[in-house]
mmCIF file with all atom_site columns, C-alpha atoms in Angstrom:
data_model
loop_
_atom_site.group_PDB
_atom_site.id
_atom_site.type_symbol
_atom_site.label_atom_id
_atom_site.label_alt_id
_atom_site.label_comp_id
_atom_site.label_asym_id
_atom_site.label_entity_id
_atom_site.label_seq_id
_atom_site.pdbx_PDB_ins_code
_atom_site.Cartn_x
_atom_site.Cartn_y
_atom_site.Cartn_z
_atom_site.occupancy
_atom_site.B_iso_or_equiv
_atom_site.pdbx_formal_charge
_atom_site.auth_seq_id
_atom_site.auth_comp_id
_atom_site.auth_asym_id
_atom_site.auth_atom_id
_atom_site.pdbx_PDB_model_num
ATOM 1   C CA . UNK A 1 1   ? 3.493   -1.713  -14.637 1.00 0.00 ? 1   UNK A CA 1
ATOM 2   C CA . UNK A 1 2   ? -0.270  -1.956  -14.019 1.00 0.00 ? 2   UNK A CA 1
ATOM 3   C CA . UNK A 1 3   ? -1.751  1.231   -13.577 1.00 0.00 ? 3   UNK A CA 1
ATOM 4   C CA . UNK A 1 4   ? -3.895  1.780   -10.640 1.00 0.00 ? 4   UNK A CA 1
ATOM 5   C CA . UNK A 1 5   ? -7.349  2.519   -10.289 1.00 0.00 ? 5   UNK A CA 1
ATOM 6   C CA . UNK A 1 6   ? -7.553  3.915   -6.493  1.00 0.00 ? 6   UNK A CA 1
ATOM 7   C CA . UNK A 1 7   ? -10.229 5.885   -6.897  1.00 0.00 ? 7   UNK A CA 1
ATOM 8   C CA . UNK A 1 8   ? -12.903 3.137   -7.516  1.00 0.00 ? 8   UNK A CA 1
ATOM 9   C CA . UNK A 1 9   ? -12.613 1.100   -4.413  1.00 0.00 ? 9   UNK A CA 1
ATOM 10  C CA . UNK A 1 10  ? -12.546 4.152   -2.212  1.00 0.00 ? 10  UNK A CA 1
ATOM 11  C CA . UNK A 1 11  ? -15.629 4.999   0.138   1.00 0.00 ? 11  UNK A CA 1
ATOM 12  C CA . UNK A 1 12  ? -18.132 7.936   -0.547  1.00 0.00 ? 12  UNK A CA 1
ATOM 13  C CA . UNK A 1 13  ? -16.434 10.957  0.607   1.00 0.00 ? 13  UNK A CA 1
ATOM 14  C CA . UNK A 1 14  ? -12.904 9.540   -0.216  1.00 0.00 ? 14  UNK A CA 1
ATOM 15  C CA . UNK A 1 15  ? -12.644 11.840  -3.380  1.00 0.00 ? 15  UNK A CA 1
ATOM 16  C CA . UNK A 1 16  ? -9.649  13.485  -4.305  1.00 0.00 ? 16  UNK A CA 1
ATOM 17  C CA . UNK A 1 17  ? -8.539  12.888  -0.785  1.00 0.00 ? 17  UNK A CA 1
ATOM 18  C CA . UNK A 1 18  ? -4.674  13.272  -1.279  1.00 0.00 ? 18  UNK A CA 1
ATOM 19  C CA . UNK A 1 19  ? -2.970  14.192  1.914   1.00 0.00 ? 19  UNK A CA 1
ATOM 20  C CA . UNK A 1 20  ? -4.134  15.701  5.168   1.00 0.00 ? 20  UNK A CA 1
ATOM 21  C CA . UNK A 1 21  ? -7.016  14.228  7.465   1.00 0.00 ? 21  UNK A CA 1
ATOM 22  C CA . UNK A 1 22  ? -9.317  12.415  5.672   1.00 0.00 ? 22  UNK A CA 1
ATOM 23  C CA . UNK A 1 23  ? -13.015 13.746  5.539   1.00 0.00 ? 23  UNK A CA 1
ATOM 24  C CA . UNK A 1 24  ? -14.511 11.598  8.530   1.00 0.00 ? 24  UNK A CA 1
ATOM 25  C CA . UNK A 1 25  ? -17.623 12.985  8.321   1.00 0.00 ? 25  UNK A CA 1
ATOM 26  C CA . UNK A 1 26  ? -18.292 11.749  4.334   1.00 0.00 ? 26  UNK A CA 1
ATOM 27  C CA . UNK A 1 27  ? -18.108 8.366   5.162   1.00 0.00 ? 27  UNK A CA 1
ATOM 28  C CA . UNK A 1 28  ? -20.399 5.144   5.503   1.00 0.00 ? 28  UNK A CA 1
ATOM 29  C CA . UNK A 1 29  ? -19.493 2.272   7.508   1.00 0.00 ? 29  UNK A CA 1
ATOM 30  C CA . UNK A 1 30  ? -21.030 -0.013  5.021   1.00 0.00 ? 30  UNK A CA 1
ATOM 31  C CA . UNK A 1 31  ? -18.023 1.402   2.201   1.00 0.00 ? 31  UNK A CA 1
ATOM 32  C CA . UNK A 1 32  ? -15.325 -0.112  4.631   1.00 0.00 ? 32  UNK A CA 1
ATOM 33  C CA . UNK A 1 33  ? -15.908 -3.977  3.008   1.00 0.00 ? 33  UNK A CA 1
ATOM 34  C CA . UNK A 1 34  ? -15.749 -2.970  -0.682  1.00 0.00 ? 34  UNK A CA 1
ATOM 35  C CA . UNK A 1 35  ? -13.692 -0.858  -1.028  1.00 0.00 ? 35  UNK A CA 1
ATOM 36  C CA . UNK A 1 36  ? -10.554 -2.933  1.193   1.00 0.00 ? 36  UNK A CA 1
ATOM 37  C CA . UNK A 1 37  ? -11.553 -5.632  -0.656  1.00 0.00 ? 37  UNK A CA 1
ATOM 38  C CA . UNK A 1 38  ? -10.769 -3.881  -3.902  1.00 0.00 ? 38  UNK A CA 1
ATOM 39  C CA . UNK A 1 39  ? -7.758  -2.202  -2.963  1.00 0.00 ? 39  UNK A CA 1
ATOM 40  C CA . UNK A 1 40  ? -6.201  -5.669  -1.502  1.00 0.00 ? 40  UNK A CA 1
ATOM 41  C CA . UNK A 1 41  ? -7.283  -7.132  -4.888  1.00 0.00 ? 41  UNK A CA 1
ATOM 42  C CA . UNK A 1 42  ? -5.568  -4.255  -6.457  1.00 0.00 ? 42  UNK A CA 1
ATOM 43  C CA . UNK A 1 43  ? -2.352  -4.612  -4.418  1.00 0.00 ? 43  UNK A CA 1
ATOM 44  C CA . UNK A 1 44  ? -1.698  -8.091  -5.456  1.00 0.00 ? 44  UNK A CA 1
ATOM 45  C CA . UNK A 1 45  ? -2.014  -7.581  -8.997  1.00 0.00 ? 45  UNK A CA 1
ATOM 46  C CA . UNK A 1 46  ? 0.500   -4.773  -8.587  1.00 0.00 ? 46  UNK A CA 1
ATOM 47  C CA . UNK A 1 47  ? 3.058   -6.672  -6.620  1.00 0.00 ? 47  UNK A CA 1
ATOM 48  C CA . UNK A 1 48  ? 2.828   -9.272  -9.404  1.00 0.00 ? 48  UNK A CA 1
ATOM 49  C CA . UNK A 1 49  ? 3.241   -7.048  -11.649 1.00 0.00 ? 49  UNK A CA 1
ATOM 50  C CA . UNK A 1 50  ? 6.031   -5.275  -9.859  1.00 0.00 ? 50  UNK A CA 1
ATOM 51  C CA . UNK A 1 51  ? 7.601   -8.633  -8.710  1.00 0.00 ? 51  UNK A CA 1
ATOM 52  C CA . UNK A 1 52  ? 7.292   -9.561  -12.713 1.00 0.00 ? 52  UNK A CA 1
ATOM 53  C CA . UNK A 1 53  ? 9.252   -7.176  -13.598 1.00 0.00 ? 53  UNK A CA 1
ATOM 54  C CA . UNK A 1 54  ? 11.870  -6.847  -10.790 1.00 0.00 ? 54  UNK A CA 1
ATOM 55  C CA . UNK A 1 55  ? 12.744  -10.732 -11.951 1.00 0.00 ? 55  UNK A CA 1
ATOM 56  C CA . UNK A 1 56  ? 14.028  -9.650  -15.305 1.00 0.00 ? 56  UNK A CA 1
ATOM 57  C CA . UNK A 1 57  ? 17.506  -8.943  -15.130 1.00 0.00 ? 57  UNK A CA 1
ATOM 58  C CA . UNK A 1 58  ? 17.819  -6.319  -17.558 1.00 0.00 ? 58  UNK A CA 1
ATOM 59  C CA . UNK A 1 59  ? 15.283  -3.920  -15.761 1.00 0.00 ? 59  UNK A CA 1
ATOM 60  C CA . UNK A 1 60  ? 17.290  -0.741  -14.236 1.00 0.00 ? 60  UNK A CA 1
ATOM 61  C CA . UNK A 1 61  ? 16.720  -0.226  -10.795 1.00 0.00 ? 61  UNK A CA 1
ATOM 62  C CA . UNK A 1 62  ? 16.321  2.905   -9.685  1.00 0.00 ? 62  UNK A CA 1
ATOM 63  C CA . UNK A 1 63  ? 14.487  5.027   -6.360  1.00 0.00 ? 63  UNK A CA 1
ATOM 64  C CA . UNK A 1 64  ? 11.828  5.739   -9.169  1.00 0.00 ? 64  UNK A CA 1
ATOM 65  C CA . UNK A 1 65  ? 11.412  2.413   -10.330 1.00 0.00 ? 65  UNK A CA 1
ATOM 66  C CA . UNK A 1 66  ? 11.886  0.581   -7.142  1.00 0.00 ? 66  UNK A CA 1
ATOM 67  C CA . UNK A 1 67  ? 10.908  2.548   -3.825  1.00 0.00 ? 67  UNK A CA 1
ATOM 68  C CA . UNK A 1 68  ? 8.374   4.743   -5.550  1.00 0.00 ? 68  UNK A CA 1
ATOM 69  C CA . UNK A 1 69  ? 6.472   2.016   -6.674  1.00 0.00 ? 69  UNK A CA 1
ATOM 70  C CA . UNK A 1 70  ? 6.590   0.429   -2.948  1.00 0.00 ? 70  UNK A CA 1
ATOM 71  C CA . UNK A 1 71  ? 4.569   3.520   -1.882  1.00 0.00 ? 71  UNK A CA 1
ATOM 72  C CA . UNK A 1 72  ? 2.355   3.383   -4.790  1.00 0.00 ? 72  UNK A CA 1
ATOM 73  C CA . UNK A 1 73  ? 1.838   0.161   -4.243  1.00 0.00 ? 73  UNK A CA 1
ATOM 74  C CA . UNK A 1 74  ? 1.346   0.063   -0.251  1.00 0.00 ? 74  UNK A CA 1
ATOM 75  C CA . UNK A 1 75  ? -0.818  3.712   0.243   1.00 0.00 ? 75  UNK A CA 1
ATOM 76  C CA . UNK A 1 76  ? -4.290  2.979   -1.058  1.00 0.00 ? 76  UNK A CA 1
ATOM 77  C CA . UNK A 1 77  ? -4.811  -0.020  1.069   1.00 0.00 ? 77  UNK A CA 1
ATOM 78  C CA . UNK A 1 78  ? -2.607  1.585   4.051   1.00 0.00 ? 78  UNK A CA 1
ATOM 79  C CA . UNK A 1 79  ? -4.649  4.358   4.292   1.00 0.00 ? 79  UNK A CA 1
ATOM 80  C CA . UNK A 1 80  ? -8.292  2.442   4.120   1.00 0.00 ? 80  UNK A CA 1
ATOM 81  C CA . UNK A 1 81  ? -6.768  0.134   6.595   1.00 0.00 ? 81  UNK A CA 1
ATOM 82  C CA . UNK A 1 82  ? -5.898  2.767   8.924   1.00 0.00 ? 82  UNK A CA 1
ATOM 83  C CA . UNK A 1 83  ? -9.066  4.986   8.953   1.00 0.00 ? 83  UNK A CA 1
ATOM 84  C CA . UNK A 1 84  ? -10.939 1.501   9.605   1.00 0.00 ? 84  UNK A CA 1
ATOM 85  C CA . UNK A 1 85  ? -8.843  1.032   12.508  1.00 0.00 ? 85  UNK A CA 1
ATOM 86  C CA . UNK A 1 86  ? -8.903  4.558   13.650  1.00 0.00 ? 86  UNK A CA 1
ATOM 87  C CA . UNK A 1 87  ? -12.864 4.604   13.353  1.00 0.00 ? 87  UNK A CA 1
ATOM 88  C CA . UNK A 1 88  ? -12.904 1.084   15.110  1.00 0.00 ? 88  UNK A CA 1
ATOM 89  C CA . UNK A 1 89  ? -11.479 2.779   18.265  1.00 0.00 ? 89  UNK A CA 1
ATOM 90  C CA . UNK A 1 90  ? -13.528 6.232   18.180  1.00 0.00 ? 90  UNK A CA 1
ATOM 91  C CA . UNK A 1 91  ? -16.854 5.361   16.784  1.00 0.00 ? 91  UNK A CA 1
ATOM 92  C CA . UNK A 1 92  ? -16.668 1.232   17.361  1.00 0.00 ? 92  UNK A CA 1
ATOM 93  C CA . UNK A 1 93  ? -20.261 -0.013  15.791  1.00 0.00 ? 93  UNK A CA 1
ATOM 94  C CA . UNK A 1 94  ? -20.592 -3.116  14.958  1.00 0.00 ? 94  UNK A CA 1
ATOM 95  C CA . UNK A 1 95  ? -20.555 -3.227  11.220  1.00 0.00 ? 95  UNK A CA 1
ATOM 96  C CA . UNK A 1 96  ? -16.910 -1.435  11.496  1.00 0.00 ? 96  UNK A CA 1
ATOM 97  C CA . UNK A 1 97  ? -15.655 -4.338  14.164  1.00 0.00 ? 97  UNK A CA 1
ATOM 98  C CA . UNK A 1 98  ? -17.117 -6.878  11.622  1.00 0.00 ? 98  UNK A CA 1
ATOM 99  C CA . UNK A 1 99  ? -15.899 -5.318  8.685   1.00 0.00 ? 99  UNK A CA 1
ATOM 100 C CA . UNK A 1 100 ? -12.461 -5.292  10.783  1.00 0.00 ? 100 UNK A CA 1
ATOM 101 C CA . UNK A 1 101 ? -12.626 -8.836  11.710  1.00 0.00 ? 101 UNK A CA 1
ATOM 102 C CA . UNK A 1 102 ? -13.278 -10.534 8.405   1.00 0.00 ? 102 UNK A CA 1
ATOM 103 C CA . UNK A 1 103 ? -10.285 -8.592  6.737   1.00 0.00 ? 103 UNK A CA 1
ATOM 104 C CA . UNK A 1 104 ? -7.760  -8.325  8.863   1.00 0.00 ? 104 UNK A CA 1
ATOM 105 C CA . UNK A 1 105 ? -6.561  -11.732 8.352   1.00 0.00 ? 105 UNK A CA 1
ATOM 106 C CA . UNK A 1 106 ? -6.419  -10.602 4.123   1.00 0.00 ? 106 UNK A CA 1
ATOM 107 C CA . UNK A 1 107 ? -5.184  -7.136  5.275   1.00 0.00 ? 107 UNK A CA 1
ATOM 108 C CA . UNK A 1 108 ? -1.987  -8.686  7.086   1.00 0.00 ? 108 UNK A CA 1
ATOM 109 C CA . UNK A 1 109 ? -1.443  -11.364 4.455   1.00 0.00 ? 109 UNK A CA 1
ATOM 110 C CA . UNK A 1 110 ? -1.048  -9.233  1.287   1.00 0.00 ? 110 UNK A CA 1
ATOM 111 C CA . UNK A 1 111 ? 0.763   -6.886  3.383   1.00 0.00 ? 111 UNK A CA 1
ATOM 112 C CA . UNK A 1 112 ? 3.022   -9.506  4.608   1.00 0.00 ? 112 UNK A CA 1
ATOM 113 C CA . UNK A 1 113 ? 3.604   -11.018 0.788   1.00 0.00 ? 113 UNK A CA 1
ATOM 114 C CA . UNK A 1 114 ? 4.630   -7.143  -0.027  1.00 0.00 ? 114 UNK A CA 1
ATOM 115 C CA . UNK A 1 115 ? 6.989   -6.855  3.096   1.00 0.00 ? 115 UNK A CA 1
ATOM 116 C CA . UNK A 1 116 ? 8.858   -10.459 2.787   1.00 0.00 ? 116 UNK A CA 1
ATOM 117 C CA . UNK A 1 117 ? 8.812   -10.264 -1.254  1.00 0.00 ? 117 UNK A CA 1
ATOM 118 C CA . UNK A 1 118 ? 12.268  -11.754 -2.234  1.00 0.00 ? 118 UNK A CA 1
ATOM 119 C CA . UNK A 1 119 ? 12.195  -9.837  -5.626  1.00 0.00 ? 119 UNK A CA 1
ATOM 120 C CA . UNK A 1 120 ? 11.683  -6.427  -3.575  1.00 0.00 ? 120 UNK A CA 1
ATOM 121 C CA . UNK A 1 121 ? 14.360  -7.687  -0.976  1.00 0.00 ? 121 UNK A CA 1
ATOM 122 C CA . UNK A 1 122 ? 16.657  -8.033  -3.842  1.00 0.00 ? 122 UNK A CA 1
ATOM 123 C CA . UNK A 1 123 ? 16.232  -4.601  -5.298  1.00 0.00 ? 123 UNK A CA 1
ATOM 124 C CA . UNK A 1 124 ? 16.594  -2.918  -2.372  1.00 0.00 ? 124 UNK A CA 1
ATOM 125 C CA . UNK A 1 125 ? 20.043  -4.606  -1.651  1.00 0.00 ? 125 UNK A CA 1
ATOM 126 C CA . UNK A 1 126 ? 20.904  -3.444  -5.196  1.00 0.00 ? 126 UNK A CA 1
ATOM 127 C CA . UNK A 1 127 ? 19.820  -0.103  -4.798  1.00 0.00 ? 127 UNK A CA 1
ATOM 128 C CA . UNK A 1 128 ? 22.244  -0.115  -1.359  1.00 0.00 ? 128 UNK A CA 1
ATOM 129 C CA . UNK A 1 129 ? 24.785  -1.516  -3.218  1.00 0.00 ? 129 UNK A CA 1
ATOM 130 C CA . UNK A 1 130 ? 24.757  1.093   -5.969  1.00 0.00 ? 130 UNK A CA 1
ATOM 131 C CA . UNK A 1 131 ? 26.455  3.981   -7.120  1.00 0.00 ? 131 UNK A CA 1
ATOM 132 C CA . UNK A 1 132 ? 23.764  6.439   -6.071  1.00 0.00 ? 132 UNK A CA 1
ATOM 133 C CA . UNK A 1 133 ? 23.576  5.145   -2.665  1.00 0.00 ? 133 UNK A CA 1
ATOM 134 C CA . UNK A 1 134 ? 25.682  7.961   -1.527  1.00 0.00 ? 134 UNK A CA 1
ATOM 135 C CA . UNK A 1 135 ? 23.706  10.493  -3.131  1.00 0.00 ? 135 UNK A CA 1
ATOM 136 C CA . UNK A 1 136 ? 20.548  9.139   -1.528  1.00 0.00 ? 136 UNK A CA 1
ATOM 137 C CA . UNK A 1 137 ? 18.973  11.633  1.448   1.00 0.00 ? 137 UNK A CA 1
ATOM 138 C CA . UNK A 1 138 ? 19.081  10.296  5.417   1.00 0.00 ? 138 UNK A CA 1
ATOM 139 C CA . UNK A 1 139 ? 15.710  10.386  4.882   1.00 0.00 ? 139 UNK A CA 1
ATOM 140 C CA . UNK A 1 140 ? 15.902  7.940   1.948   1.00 0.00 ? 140 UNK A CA 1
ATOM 141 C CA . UNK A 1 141 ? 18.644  5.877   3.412   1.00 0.00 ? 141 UNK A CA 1
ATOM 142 C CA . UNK A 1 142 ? 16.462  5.209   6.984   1.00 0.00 ? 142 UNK A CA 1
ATOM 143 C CA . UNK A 1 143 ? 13.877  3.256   4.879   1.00 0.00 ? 143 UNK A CA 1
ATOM 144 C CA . UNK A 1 144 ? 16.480  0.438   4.715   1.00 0.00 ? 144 UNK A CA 1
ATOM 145 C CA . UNK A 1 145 ? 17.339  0.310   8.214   1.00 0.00 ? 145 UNK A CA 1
#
């Protein structure tokens, strides 16, 4: 697995943001660009990596190994993606709206590759067809719904 880099594509005040509301009032419109651009870069070369190794047949699959690494995977650009749009709607200036514009089409691509990947389709019927599927939490169990 490739290991992530998150923290150099995000926007100044971004930090060690880890959960909770993000810190609105750090940030610069002009960040937005970059630092999508860098986590969409970043998300392909994990899915390739991911899908990589979800096409060898010897590779165990487990919550850890499969669903974990969807979230790893998805969050960095999720959450960029969604400030933008949140911003877009309260503060609206133009270089957000153009920022918004010119990515969206990348934004929804990669995100589509992730959410119609064949190799992560196959995992996750694995992973429902396994043992452990019992032992699996409602909350764990919705996610394949």
């Amino acid at each position: 697995m490739v290991e992530s880099s998150s923290d150099r594509y995000l926007p100044t005040g971004f930090g060690a943001w880890d959960c909770g509301l993000p810190p609105y009032q750090s940030f610069r419109a002009e960040d937005f660009g970059p630092a999508i651009r860098a986590a969409i870069d970043d998300m392909v070369l994990e899915l390739n990596s991911m899908e990589d190794d979800l096409a060898n047949p010897d590779m165990d699959l487990t919550w850890s190994n499969v669903m974990d690494r969807i979230e790893f995977i998805d969050d960095p650009l999720g959450r960029l993606w969604n400030v933008l749009f949140f911003l877009c709607g309260v503060v609206d200036t133009p270089i957000l709206r153009t920022t918004m514009a010119d990515l969206q089409a990348e934004v929804l691509t990669v995100q589509s590759r992730r959410n119609q990947s064949a190799e992560i389709c196959r995992a996750m019927e694995a992973l429902r067809a396994s043992a452990e599927w019992p032992h699996y939490s409602v909350e764990q169990q919705v996610l394949f719904l």
